Tab-separated table of C-alpha atoms in Angstrom:
chain	number	residue	atom	x	y	z
A	1163	SER	CA	-0.977	23.170	-4.863
A	1164	ARG	CA	0.969	23.725	-8.040
A	1165	GLY	CA	2.653	20.302	-7.805
A	1166	THR	CA	-0.705	18.557	-7.617
A	1167	VAL	CA	-1.950	20.394	-10.694
A	1168	GLU	CA	1.217	19.577	-12.613
A	1169	ARG	CA	0.960	15.911	-11.634
A	1170	ALA	CA	-2.646	15.806	-12.765
A	1171	ASN	CA	-1.527	16.980	-16.214
A	1172	VAL	CA	1.151	14.299	-16.652
A	1173	ASP	CA	0.790	11.941	-19.600
A	1174	HIS	CA	1.539	8.797	-17.633
A	1175	ALA	CA	1.972	6.640	-20.731
A	1176	GLN	CA	4.745	8.948	-21.960
A	1177	ALA	CA	6.268	9.289	-18.482
A	1178	LEU	CA	6.417	5.539	-17.808
A	1179	PRO	CA	9.562	4.737	-19.858
A	1180	LEU	CA	11.294	7.784	-18.359
A	1181	PHE	CA	10.499	6.609	-14.826
A	1182	ARG	CA	11.727	3.100	-15.693
A	1183	ARG	CA	15.025	4.434	-17.053
A	1184	ALA	CA	15.478	6.711	-14.045
A	1185	CYS	CA	14.959	3.777	-11.657
A	1186	GLU	CA	17.367	1.558	-13.562
A	1187	SER	CA	20.007	4.278	-13.668
A	1188	LEU	CA	19.696	5.127	-9.976
A	1189	GLU	CA	19.788	1.453	-8.996
A	1190	ARG	CA	23.002	0.970	-10.989
A	1191	GLY	CA	24.609	4.152	-9.727
A	1192	LEU	CA	23.404	4.444	-6.138
A	1193	GLY	CA	22.065	1.019	-5.218
A	1194	HIS	CA	18.639	-0.487	-4.632
A	1195	GLU	CA	18.060	1.061	-1.208
A	1196	HIS	CA	19.436	4.566	-1.681
A	1197	PRO	CA	16.845	7.246	-0.789
A	1198	HIS	CA	16.915	8.726	-4.323
A	1199	THR	CA	16.311	5.274	-5.799
A	1200	LEU	CA	13.355	4.737	-3.456
A	1201	VAL	CA	11.817	8.062	-4.468
A	1202	ALA	CA	12.174	7.124	-8.140
A	1203	LEU	CA	10.687	3.696	-7.435
A	1204	ALA	CA	7.711	5.323	-5.715
A	1205	SER	CA	7.226	7.639	-8.691
A	1206	LEU	CA	7.315	4.678	-11.064
A	1207	ALA	CA	4.752	2.818	-8.935
A	1208	GLU	CA	2.536	5.913	-8.849
A	1209	CYS	CA	2.716	6.168	-12.640
A	1210	LEU	CA	1.814	2.489	-13.020
A	1211	GLU	CA	-1.135	2.924	-10.642
A	1212	ALA	CA	-2.353	5.910	-12.657
A	1213	LEU	CA	-2.259	3.665	-15.735
A	1214	GLU	CA	-4.289	1.022	-13.834
A	1215	GLN	CA	-1.295	-1.354	-13.843
A	1216	VAL	CA	-1.678	-2.212	-10.172
A	1217	ASP	CA	-0.218	-5.707	-10.670
A	1218	ALA	CA	3.086	-4.145	-11.715
A	1219	ALA	CA	2.988	-1.438	-9.023
A	1220	LEU	CA	2.338	-3.769	-6.076
A	1221	PRO	CA	5.795	-5.422	-5.904
A	1222	MET	CA	7.439	-2.001	-6.248
A	1223	ARG	CA	5.412	-0.619	-3.362
A	1224	GLU	CA	6.332	-3.623	-1.231
A	1225	ARG	CA	9.999	-3.343	-2.190
A	1226	ALA	CA	9.998	0.368	-1.319
A	1227	LEU	CA	8.453	-0.304	2.091
A	1228	PHE	CA	10.939	-2.960	3.110
A	1229	ALA	CA	13.934	-1.077	1.687
A	1230	ALA	CA	12.911	2.030	3.643
A	1231	LEU	CA	12.401	-0.108	6.733
A	1232	ARG	CA	15.935	-1.533	6.433
A	1233	SER	CA	17.640	1.765	5.635
A	1234	ASP	CA	15.609	4.244	7.702
A	1235	GLY	CA	13.855	2.288	10.455
A	1236	ILE	CA	10.233	1.813	11.419
A	1237	GLU	CA	9.488	5.390	12.511
A	1238	HIS	CA	11.103	7.270	9.623
A	1239	PRO	CA	8.634	9.295	7.522
A	1240	ARG	CA	9.798	7.541	4.324
A	1241	THR	CA	8.984	4.146	5.840
A	1242	LEU	CA	5.586	5.318	7.048
A	1243	TRP	CA	4.787	6.963	3.715
A	1244	SER	CA	5.835	3.802	1.877
A	1245	GLY	CA	3.554	1.760	4.123
A	1246	MET	CA	0.609	4.048	3.434
A	1247	ALA	CA	1.290	3.941	-0.315
A	1248	LEU	CA	1.419	0.145	-0.200
A	1249	ALA	CA	-1.898	0.055	1.677
A	1250	ARG	CA	-3.523	2.271	-0.993
A	1251	CYS	CA	-2.154	0.010	-3.731
A	1252	VAL	CA	-3.387	-3.123	-1.946
A	1253	GLN	CA	-6.860	-1.593	-1.665
A	1254	ARG	CA	-6.978	-1.054	-5.427
A	1255	HIS	CA	-5.810	-4.579	-6.211
A	1256	ALA	CA	-8.121	-7.564	-6.460
A	1257	PRO	CA	-7.852	-9.902	-3.457
A	1258	THR	CA	-5.469	-12.481	-4.929
A	1259	ALA	CA	-2.887	-14.883	-3.492
A	1260	ALA	CA	-0.162	-12.330	-4.325
A	1261	VAL	CA	-1.981	-9.622	-2.376
A	1262	LEU	CA	-2.504	-12.055	0.504
A	1263	ALA	CA	1.259	-12.643	0.698
A	1264	VAL	CA	2.041	-8.907	0.541
A	1265	CYS	CA	-0.513	-8.113	3.243
A	1266	GLU	CA	0.775	-10.855	5.519
A	1267	ARG	CA	4.296	-9.420	5.254
A	1268	ALA	CA	3.328	-5.742	5.437
A	1269	LEU	CA	0.664	-5.767	8.159
A	1270	PRO	CA	3.072	-6.262	11.092
A	1271	VAL	CA	5.226	-3.398	9.792
A	1272	LEU	CA	2.205	-1.103	9.439
A	1273	GLU	CA	0.944	-2.039	12.901
A	1274	ARG	CA	4.324	-1.224	14.483
A	1275	GLY	CA	5.004	1.902	12.455
A	1276	LEU	CA	1.583	3.499	12.122
A	1277	GLY	CA	-0.370	1.756	14.863
A	1278	PRO	CA	-3.186	-0.780	14.653
A	1279	GLU	CA	-5.921	1.847	14.214
A	1280	HIS	CA	-4.287	3.932	11.474
A	1281	PRO	CA	-6.368	4.013	8.257
A	1282	ALA	CA	-3.542	2.481	6.193
A	1283	THR	CA	-3.161	-0.358	8.685
A	1284	LEU	CA	-6.901	-0.940	8.662
A	1285	ALA	CA	-6.977	-0.920	4.852
A	1286	CYS	CA	-4.306	-3.615	4.796
A	1287	THR	CA	-6.134	-5.539	7.530
A	1288	THR	CA	-9.433	-5.570	5.643
A	1289	ARG	CA	-7.768	-6.528	2.348
A	1290	LEU	CA	-5.944	-9.360	4.110
A	1291	ALA	CA	-9.246	-10.553	5.556
A	1292	GLU	CA	-10.873	-10.420	2.107
A	1293	CYS	CA	-7.990	-12.443	0.641
A	1294	LEU	CA	-8.237	-15.032	3.414
A	1295	ARG	CA	-11.973	-15.318	2.943
A	1296	GLY	CA	-11.452	-15.741	-0.807
A	1297	GLN	CA	-9.196	-18.702	-0.071
A	1298	ASP	CA	-11.818	-20.363	2.147
A	1299	ARG	CA	-10.030	-19.299	5.326
A	1300	ALA	CA	-12.967	-17.538	6.965
A	1301	GLY	CA	-11.800	-18.627	10.421
A	1302	ASP	CA	-8.616	-16.600	9.923
A	1303	ALA	CA	-10.460	-13.700	8.285
A	1304	LEU	CA	-13.166	-13.094	10.903
A	1305	PRO	CA	-10.943	-11.854	13.754
A	1306	LEU	CA	-9.233	-9.437	11.375
A	1307	MET	CA	-12.564	-8.091	10.099
A	1308	ARG	CA	-13.924	-7.735	13.637
A	1309	ARG	CA	-10.832	-5.815	14.680
A	1310	ALA	CA	-11.096	-3.542	11.625
A	1311	VAL	CA	-14.807	-2.887	12.155
A	1312	GLU	CA	-14.232	-1.950	15.803
A	1313	ALA	CA	-11.372	0.398	14.943
A	1314	TYR	CA	-13.225	1.997	12.025
A	1315	GLU	CA	-16.327	2.494	14.205
A	1316	LYS	CA	-14.251	4.130	16.911
A	1317	ALA	CA	-12.608	6.510	14.432
A	1318	LEU	CA	-15.444	7.154	11.976
A	1319	GLY	CA	-18.738	6.332	13.720
A	1320	ARG	CA	-21.241	3.562	13.027
A	1321	THR	CA	-22.858	5.161	9.970
A	1322	HIS	CA	-19.731	5.949	7.945
A	1323	PRO	CA	-19.728	4.175	4.523
A	1324	THR	CA	-16.454	2.378	5.304
A	1325	VAL	CA	-17.908	1.015	8.550
A	1326	VAL	CA	-21.110	-0.037	6.802
A	1327	LYS	CA	-19.130	-1.858	4.094
A	1328	CYS	CA	-16.893	-3.615	6.634
A	1329	ARG	CA	-19.927	-4.674	8.663
A	1330	SER	CA	-21.519	-6.038	5.499
A	1331	ASP	CA	-18.318	-7.909	4.613
A	1332	LEU	CA	-18.188	-9.303	8.134
A	1333	ALA	CA	-21.780	-10.539	7.914
A	1334	GLY	CA	-21.441	-11.818	4.365
């Protein structure tokens, strides 16, 4: 689509200060949870992700999810989209203590809103398991990985690369 092409041609480094100013202005004028503010926040997070600044984007994605949840409810498209965007961001982020905390807060929301077998929910589940394993909490990680492997297998088949990777992570 034309919008996708135009987005691909954006100079994210030049757009970043504009997105920051737009967010600040909307927050002052409309409030932190106004739909227009949340759209601007999502655009800022997307810009940061494009610039490989995932550390800065992650708290914005989490904030957008929980603001949409409070203002729109669990089944609203904005809430679901925010949850999927957060899951994508979490996947791109190294499995750190900060990501562990975000995943622990977001996973129940994703499970309720999208369902336990939705790809975004599974992405958050596997990243949470990786974070737990990285903190020597394999006992907590294994049930999550097993659940993700079973759901991925059901949806994608046993030979899909995602299933193979999850099986390898589970064994490793």
